[in-house]
Short mmCIF file of C-alpha atoms in Angstrom, two decimals:
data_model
loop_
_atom_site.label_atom_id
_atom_site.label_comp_id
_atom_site.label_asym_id
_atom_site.label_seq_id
_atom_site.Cartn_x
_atom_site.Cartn_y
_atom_site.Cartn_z
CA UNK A 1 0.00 0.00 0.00
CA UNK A 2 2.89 2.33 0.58
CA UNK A 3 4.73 1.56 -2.40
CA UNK A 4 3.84 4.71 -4.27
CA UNK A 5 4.34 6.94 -1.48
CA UNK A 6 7.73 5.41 -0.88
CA UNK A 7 8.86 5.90 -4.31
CA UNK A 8 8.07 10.15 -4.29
CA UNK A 9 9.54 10.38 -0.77
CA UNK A 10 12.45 8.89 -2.14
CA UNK A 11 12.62 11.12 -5.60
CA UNK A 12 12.13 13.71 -3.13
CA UNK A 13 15.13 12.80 -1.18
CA UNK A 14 16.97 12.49 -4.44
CA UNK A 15 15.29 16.28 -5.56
CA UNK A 16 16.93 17.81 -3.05
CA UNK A 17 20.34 16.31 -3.50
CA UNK A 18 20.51 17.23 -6.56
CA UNK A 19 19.62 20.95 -5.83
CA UNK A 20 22.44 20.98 -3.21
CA UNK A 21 24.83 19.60 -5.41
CA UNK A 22 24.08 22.36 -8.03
CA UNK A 23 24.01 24.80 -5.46
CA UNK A 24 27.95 23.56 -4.29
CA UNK A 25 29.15 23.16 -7.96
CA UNK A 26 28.33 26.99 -8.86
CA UNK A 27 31.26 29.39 -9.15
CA UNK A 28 29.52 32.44 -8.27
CA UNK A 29 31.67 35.61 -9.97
CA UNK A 30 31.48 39.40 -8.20
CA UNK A 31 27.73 40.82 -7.85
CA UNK A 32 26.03 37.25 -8.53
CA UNK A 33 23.90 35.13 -5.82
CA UNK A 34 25.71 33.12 -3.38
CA UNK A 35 24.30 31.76 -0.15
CA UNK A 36 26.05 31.36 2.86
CA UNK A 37 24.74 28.51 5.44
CA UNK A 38 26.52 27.59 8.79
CA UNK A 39 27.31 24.49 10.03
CA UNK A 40 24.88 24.18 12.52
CA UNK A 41 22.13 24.54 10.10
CA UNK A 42 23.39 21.84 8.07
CA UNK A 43 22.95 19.77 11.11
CA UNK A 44 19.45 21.00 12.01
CA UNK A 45 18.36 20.45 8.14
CA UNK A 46 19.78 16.65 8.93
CA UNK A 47 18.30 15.84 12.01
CA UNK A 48 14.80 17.36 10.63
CA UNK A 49 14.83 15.09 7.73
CA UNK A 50 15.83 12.01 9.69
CA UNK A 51 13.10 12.73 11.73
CA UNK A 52 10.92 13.76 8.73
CA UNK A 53 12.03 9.78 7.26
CA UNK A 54 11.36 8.24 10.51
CA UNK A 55 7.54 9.74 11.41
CA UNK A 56 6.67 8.46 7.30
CA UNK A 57 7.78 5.55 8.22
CA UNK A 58 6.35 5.15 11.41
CA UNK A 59 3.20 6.47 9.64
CA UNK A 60 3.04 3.87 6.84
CA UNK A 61 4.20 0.75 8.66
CA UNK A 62 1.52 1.32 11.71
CA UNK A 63 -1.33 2.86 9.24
CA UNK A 64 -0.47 1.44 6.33
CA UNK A 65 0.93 -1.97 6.79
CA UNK A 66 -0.32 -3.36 10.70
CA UNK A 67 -3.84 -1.83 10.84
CA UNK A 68 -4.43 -2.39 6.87
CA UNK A 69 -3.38 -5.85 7.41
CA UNK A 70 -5.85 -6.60 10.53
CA UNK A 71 -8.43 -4.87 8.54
CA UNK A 72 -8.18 -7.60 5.34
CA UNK A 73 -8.47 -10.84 7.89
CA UNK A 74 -11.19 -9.06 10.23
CA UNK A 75 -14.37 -11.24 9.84
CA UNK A 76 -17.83 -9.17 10.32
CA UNK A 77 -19.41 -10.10 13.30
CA UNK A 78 -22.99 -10.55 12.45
CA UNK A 79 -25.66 -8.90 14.79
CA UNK A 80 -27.00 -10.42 17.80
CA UNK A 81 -30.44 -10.36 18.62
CA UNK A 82 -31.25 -10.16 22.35
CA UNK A 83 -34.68 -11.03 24.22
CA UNK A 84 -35.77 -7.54 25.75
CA UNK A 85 -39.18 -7.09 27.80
CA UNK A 86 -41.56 -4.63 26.78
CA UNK A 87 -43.13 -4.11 29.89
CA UNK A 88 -41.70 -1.39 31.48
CA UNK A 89 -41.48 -3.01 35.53
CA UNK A 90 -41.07 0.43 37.38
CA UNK A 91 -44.93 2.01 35.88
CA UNK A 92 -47.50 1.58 38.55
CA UNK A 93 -50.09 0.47 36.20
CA UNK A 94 -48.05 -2.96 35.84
CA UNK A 95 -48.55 -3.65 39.08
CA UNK A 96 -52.13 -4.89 38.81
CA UNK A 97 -52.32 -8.48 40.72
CA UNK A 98 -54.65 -8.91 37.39
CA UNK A 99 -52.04 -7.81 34.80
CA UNK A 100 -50.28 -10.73 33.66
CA UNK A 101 -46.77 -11.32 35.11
CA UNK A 102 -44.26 -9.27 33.01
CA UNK A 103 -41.79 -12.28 33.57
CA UNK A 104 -43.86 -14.88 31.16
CA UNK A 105 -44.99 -12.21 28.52
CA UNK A 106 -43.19 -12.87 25.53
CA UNK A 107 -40.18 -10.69 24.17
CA UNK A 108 -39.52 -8.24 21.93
CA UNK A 109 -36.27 -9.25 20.17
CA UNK A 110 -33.57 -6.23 19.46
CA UNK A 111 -30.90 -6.14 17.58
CA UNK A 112 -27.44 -5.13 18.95
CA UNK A 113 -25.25 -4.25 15.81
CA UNK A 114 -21.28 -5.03 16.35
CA UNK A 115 -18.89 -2.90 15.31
CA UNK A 116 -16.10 -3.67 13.94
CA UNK A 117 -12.64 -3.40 15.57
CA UNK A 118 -10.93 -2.01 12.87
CA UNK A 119 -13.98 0.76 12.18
CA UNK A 120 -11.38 3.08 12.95
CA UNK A 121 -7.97 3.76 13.51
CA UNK A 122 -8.12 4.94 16.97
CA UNK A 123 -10.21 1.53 18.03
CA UNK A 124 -7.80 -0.76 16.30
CA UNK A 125 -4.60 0.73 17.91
CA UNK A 126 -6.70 0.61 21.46
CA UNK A 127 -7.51 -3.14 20.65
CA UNK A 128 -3.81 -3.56 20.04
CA UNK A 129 -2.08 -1.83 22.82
CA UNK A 130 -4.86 -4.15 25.33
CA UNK A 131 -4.04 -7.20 23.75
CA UNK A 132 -0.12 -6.43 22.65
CA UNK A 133 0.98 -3.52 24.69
CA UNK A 134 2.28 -0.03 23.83
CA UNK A 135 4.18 -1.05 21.16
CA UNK A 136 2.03 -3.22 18.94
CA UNK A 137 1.70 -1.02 16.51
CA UNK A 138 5.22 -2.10 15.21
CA UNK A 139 4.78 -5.81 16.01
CA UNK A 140 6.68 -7.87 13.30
CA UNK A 141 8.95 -4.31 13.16
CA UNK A 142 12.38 -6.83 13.22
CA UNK A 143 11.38 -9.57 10.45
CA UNK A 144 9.98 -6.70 8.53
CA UNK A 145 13.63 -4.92 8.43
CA UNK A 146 15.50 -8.36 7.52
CA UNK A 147 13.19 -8.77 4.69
CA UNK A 148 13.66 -5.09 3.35
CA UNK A 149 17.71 -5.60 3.89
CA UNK A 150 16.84 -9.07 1.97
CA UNK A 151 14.87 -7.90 -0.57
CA UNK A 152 16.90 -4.86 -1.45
CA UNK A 153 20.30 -7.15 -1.58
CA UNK A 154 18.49 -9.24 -4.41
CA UNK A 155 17.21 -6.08 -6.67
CA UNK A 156 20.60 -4.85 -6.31
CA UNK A 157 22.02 -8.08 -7.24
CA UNK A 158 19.68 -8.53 -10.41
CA UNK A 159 18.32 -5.21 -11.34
CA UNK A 160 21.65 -2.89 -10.70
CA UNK A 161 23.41 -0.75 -12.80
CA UNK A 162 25.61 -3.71 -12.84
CA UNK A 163 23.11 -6.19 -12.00
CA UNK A 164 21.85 -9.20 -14.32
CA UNK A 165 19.06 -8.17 -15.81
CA UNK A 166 19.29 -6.25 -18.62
CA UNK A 167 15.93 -4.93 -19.30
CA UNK A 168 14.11 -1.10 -19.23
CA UNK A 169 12.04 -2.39 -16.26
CA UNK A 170 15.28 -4.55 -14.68
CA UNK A 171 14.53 -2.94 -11.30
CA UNK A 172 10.68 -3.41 -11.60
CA UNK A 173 11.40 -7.36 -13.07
CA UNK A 174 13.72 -7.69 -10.12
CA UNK A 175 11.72 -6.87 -7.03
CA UNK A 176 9.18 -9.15 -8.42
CA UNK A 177 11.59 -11.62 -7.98
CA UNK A 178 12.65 -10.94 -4.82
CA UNK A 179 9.24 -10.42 -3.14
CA UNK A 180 8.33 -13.52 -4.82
CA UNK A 181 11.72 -15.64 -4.12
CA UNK A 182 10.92 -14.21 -0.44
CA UNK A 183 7.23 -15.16 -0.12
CA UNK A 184 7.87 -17.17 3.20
CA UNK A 185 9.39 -14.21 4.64
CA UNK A 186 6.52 -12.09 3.44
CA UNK A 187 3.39 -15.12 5.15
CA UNK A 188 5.59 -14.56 8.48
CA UNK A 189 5.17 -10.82 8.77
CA UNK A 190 1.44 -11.36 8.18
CA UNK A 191 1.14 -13.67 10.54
CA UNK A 192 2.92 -11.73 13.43
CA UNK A 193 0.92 -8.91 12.71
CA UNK A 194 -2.80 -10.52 12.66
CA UNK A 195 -1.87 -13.16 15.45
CA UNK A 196 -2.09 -13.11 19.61
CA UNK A 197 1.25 -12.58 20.83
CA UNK A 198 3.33 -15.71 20.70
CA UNK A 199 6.40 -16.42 23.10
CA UNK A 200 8.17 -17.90 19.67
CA UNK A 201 10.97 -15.48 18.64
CA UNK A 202 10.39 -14.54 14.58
CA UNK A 203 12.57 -16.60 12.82
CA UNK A 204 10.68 -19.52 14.35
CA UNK A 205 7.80 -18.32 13.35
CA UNK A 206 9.10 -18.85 9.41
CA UNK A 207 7.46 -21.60 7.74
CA UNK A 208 9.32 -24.41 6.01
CA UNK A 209 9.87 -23.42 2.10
CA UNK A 210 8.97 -26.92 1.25
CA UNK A 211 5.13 -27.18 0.71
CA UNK A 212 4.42 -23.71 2.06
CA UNK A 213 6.47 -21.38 -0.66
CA UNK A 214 4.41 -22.69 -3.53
CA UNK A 215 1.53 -21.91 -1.97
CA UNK A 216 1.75 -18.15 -1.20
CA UNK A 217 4.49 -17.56 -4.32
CA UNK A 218 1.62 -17.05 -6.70
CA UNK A 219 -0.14 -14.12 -4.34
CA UNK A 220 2.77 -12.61 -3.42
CA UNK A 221 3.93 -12.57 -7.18
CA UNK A 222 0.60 -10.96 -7.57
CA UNK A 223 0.89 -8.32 -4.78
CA UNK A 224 4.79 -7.38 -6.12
CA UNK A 225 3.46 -7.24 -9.63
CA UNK A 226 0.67 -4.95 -8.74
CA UNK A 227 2.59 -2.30 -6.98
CA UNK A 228 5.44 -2.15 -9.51
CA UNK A 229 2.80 -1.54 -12.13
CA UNK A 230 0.82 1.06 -10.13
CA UNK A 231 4.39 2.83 -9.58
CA UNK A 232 5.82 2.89 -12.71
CA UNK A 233 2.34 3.65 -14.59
CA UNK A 234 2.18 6.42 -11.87
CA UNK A 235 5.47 7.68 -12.60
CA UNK A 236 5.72 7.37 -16.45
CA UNK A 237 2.17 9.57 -16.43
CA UNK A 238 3.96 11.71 -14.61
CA UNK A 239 6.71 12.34 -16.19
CA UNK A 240 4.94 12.32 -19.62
CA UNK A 241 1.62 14.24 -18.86
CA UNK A 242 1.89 16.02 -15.17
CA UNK A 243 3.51 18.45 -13.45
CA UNK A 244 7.43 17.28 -14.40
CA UNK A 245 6.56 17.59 -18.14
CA UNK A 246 5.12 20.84 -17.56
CA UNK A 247 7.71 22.01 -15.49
CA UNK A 248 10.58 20.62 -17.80
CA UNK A 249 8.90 22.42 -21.13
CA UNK A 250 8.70 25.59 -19.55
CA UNK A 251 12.11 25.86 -18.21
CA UNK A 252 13.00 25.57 -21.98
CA UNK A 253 11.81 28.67 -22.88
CA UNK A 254 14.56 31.16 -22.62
CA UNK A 255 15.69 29.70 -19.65
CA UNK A 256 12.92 31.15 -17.20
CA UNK A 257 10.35 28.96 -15.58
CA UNK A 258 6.89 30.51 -17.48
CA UNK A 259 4.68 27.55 -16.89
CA UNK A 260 1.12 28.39 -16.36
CA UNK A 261 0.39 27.68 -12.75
CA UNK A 262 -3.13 26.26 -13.34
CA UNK A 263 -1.58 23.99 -15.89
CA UNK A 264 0.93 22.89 -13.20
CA UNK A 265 -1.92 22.29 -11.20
CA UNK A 266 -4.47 20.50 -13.48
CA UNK A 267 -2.04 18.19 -15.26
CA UNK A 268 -1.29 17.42 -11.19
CA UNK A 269 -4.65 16.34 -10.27
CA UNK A 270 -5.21 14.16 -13.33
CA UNK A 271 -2.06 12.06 -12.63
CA UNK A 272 -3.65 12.36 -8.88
CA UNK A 273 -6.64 11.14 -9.73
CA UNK A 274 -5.37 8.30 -12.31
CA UNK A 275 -2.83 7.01 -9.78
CA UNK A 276 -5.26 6.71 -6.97
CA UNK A 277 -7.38 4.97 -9.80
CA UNK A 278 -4.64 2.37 -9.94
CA UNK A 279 -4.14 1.77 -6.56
CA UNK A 280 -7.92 0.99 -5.93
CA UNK A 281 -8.63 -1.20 -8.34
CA UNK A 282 -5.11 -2.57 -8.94
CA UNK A 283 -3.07 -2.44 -5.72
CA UNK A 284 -6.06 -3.05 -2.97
CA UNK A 285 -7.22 -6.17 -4.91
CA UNK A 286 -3.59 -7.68 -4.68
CA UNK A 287 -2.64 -6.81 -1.18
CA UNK A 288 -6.00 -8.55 -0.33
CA UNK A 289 -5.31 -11.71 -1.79
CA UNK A 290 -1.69 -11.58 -0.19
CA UNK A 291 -2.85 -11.14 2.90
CA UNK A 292 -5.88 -13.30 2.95
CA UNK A 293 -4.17 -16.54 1.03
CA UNK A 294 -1.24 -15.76 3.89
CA UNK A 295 -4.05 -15.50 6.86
CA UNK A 296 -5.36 -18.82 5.65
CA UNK A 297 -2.18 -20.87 5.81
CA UNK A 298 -1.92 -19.46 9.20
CA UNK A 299 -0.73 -22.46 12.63
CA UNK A 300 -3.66 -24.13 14.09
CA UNK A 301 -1.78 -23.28 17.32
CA UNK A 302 -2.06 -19.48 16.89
CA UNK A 303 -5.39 -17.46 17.60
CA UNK A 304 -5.49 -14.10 15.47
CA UNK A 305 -6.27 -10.93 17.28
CA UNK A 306 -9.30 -10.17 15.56
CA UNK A 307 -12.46 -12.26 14.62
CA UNK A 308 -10.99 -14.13 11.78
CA UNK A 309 -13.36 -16.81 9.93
CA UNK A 310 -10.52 -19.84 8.66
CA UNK A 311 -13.36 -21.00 6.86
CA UNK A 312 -13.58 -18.69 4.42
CA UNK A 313 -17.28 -19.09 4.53
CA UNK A 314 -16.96 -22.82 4.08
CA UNK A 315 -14.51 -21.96 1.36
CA UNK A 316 -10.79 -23.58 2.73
CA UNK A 317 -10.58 -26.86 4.70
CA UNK A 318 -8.04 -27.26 7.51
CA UNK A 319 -5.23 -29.71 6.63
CA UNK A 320 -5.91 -31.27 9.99
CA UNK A 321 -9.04 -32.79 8.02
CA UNK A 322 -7.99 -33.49 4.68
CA UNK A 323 -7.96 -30.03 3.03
CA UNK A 324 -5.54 -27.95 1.44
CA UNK A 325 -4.78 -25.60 4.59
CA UNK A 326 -5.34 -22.57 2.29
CA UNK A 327 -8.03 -20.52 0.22
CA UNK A 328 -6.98 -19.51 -3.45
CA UNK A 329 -6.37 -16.53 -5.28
CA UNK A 330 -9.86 -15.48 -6.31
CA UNK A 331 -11.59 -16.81 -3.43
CA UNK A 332 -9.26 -14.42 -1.21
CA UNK A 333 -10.70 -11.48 -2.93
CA UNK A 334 -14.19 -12.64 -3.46
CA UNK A 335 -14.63 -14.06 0.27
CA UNK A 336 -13.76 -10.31 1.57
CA UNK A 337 -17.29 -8.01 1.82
CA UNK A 338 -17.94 -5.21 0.63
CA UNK A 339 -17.77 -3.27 4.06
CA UNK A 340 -14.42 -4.42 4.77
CA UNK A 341 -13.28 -3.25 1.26
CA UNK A 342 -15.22 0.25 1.69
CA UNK A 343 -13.39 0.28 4.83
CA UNK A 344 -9.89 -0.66 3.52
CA UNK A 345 -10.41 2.25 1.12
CA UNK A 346 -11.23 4.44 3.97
CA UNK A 347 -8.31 3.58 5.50
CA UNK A 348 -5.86 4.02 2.66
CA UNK A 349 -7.44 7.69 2.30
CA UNK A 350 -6.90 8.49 6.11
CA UNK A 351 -2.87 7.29 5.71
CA UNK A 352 -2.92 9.90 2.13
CA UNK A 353 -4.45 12.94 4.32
CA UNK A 354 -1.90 11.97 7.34
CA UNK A 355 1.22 11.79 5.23
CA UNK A 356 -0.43 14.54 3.49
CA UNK A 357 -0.44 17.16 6.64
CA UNK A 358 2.93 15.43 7.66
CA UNK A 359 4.31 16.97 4.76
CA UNK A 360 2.82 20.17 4.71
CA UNK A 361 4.02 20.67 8.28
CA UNK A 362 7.80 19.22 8.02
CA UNK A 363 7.77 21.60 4.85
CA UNK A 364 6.79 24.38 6.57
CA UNK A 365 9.57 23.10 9.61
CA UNK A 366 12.29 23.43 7.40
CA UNK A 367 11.17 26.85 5.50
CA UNK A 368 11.08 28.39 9.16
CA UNK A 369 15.03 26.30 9.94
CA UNK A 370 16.04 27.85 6.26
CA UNK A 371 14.72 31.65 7.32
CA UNK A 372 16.78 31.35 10.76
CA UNK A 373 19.79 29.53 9.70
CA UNK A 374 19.97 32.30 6.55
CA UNK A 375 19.63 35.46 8.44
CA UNK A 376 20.38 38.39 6.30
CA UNK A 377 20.94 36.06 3.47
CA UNK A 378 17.07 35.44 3.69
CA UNK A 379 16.08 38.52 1.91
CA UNK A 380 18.78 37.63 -1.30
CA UNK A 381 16.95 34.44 -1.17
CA UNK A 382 13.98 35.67 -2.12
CA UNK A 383 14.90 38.43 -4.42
CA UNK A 384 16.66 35.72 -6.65
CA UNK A 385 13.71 33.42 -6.38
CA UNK A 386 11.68 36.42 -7.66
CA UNK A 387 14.24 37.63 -9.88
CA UNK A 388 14.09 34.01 -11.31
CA UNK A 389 10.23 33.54 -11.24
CA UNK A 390 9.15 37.22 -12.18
CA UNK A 391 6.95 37.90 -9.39
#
C-alpha cells in the first residue's frame, strides 16, 4: 500500500540532492547570488529530515501496513439479537395483581449491531495496545527490516546498474523476484501482525519453504506485480503528462520557468486522480489476496487478534481434516465483503491525508530552519527566487 508513497519520498530525497549539489558546484563571480549557510544549520536540516524519514515511516508501517493488514483478515461479526421485555417493571399500572406477570410475557427481540474493531484507527490501535501492549503497533517491526535488507540485496544483485538483468524495467522485473523468491518471509510478517502474541521469537515463526512457498508464491507474485505496475504507470504519467513535463517544457523557454500555474496544477490532479485509480482497483485487490491466502495458511496453534473466519465461509478446509490448509487466489478477494473493502479504502485515504499534513508541516519546519539559519541572506533568497520567477 505504501509503495507509491515510498517511491516520491524517495525522488524527493533524491530532488533535493541534486539541488544541493548544483548549489555547491556553482562558481559564483562578483555581484552574482551566493548563499552562505553555517554548520549548525546543516545539522538541524539533517536531524529534521531524519526525523521527517522516521515519522513516514512510522506512519506507513503502523497505518499502512499493521492496521491495513488486521483490517483484510477481520471477519464481520454478524448482529445479535437479544430477548428484551416490553413491559416497562417500574410504571404503577403494571402492578395490577390482574395484569399478567411481566416475567412470562413474551419478548420483543432487538438487535445489537457489532462494530467492527478495525472501524477506525483509533479503536484498532486501542484493541492492540490491550491485547499487545504499547508497542504493537510495530509488532513484526524486526522480520519486517531483515526482509527489506533481503529484498533490497536481491534487486541490487539482479536489477543494478551492474546487475543481471538487462531490461528497461530490470529494477521493476527484479523486485518481483525478490518479493516472490521471499514469499515465506513475506506469510511470516502477516502472521505476526494478525496473530495473539506468541512467546516464539520470529525466525521460528518462518514456515518451512517446502510445501508452504508454492503456496503463497503465486499471491505474493501478484501483490509485487501490482505495486510495480501502479508505480511505474504512476510515474511514467507523470513524467509524460503532469507536473514534471510541464515544469521541464517551460524551463526551456529562454531559460525562465513561465509555466502556467493552473496547468501545473491541473495536469497534477489528473495524474492524482489516475494514480489513486490504480491503486484501488489494482493495488487493494492484490494486497488482499496476499494477505488473505497468507491468513489462511496461518498455525492451528495461533489465535489471530481479531475475529478471523478460517473457513472462508466454508470456502478452505483445515489440513488437519484433509484439506488444502489454504483458500486460493480469487476466493481471497471474493470471500472479503464489501464493508471491509469500503473500509480498507477508507483507511488508505486516512494514511494519504496523514502523510499529506505530515508533509505540509515538516515543509513548513524546514522553510522556518532555512529563514533562521539564513539570516540576512534570507532577503537575497527571495529576491533571486523572484528575480528568477518574475513575481
Amino acid at each position: 500500500m505504501s509503495g507509491l508513497v515510498a517511491h516520491i519520498a524517495r525522488r524527493g530525497v533524491e530532488a533535493a540532492m541534486d539541488i544541493h549539489k548544483s548549489m555547491k558546484e556553482q562558481k559564483p563571480e562578483d555581484g552574482e547570488f551566493k548563499l552562505h549557510l553555517p554548520v549548525w544549520g546543516i545539522a538541524l536540516f539533517v536531524l529534521t529530515g531524519f526525523a521527517f524519514m522516521l515519522t513516514i515511516f512510522a506512519i506507513q508501517y503502523t497505518y499502512g501496513g499493521v492496521v491495513a493488514a488486521l483490517t483484510i483478515v477481520e471477519s464481520p461479526q454478524p448482529d445479535v439479537y437479544v430477548a428484551v421485555n416490553t413491559i416497562d417493571d417500574q410504571d404503577p399500572a403494571n402492578k395490577n395483581p390482574n395484569h399478567p406477570d411481566p416475567l412470562v410475557d413474551d419478548p420483543e427481540p432487538v438487535g445489537v449491531k457489532h462494530q467492527p474493531i478495525t472501524s477506525s484507527i483509533r479503536s484498532t490501535l486501542l484493541h492492540l495496545r490491550a491485547r499487545a501492549g504499547y508497542w504493537s503497533r510495530f509488532r513484526g517491526l524486526g522480520l519486517f527490516i531483515v526482509y527489506s535488507i533481503m529484498r533490497s540485496f536481491i534487486v541490487t544483485i539482479l536489477g543494478g546498474s551492474r546487475g543481471v538483468l538487462r531490461h528497461p524495467f530490470n529494477t521493476a522485473i527484479a523486485a518481483i523476484i525478490a518479493q516472490t523468491a521471499l514469499a515465506n518471509f513475506e506469510m511470516a510478517w502477516y502472521h505476526i501482525v494478525i496473530s495473539e502474541p506468541s512467546p516464539k521469537k520470529w525466525w521460528k515463526r518462518i514456515p518451512s519453504y517446502r510445501g508452504n512457498w508454492i503456496k503463497m508464491a503465486p499471491a505474493s507474485a501478484l501483490h509485487a506485480t501490482a505495486t510495480q505496475v501502479t508505480v511505474m504507470f504512476s510515474v511514467m504519467l507523470g513524467t509524460s503528462f503532469g507536473t514534471l513535463r510541464q515544469y521541464n517544457s517551460a524551463k526551456q523557454i529562454d531559460g525562465e520557468h513561465v509555466a502556467n500555474p493552473w496547468t501545473l496544477l491541473a495536469s497534477s490532479l489528473v495524474v492524482m486522480f489516475v494514480a489513486a485509480m490504480f491503486f484501488v482497483l489494482l493495488e487493494i485487490p492484490a494486497t488482499v489476496t496476499a494477505v488473505r491466502v497468507a491468513a489462511s495458511m496461518l498455525p492451528e496453534e495461533d489465535e489471530t487478534i481479531v475475529p478471523f473466519d478460517r473457513t472462508f465461509g466454508g470456502k478452505t478446509t483445515p489440513t488437519i481434516v484433509g484439506g488444502q490448509g489454504k483458500v486460493g487466489i480469487v476466493e481471497a478477494w471474493r470471500s472479503f465483503e464489501w464493508s471491509s473493502r469500503i473500509r480498507l479504502v477508507k483507511l488508505a485515504g486516512k494514511m494519504v491525508a496523514i502523510l499529506a499534513v505530515t508533509w505540509i508541516c515538516f515543509s513548513f519546519l524546514s522553510v522556518a530552519e532555512l529563514r533562521i539559519a539564513l539570516g540576512k541572506d534570507w532577503d537575497k533568497l527571495m529576491a533571486n527566487i523572484r528575480a528568477h520567477t518574475g513575481h
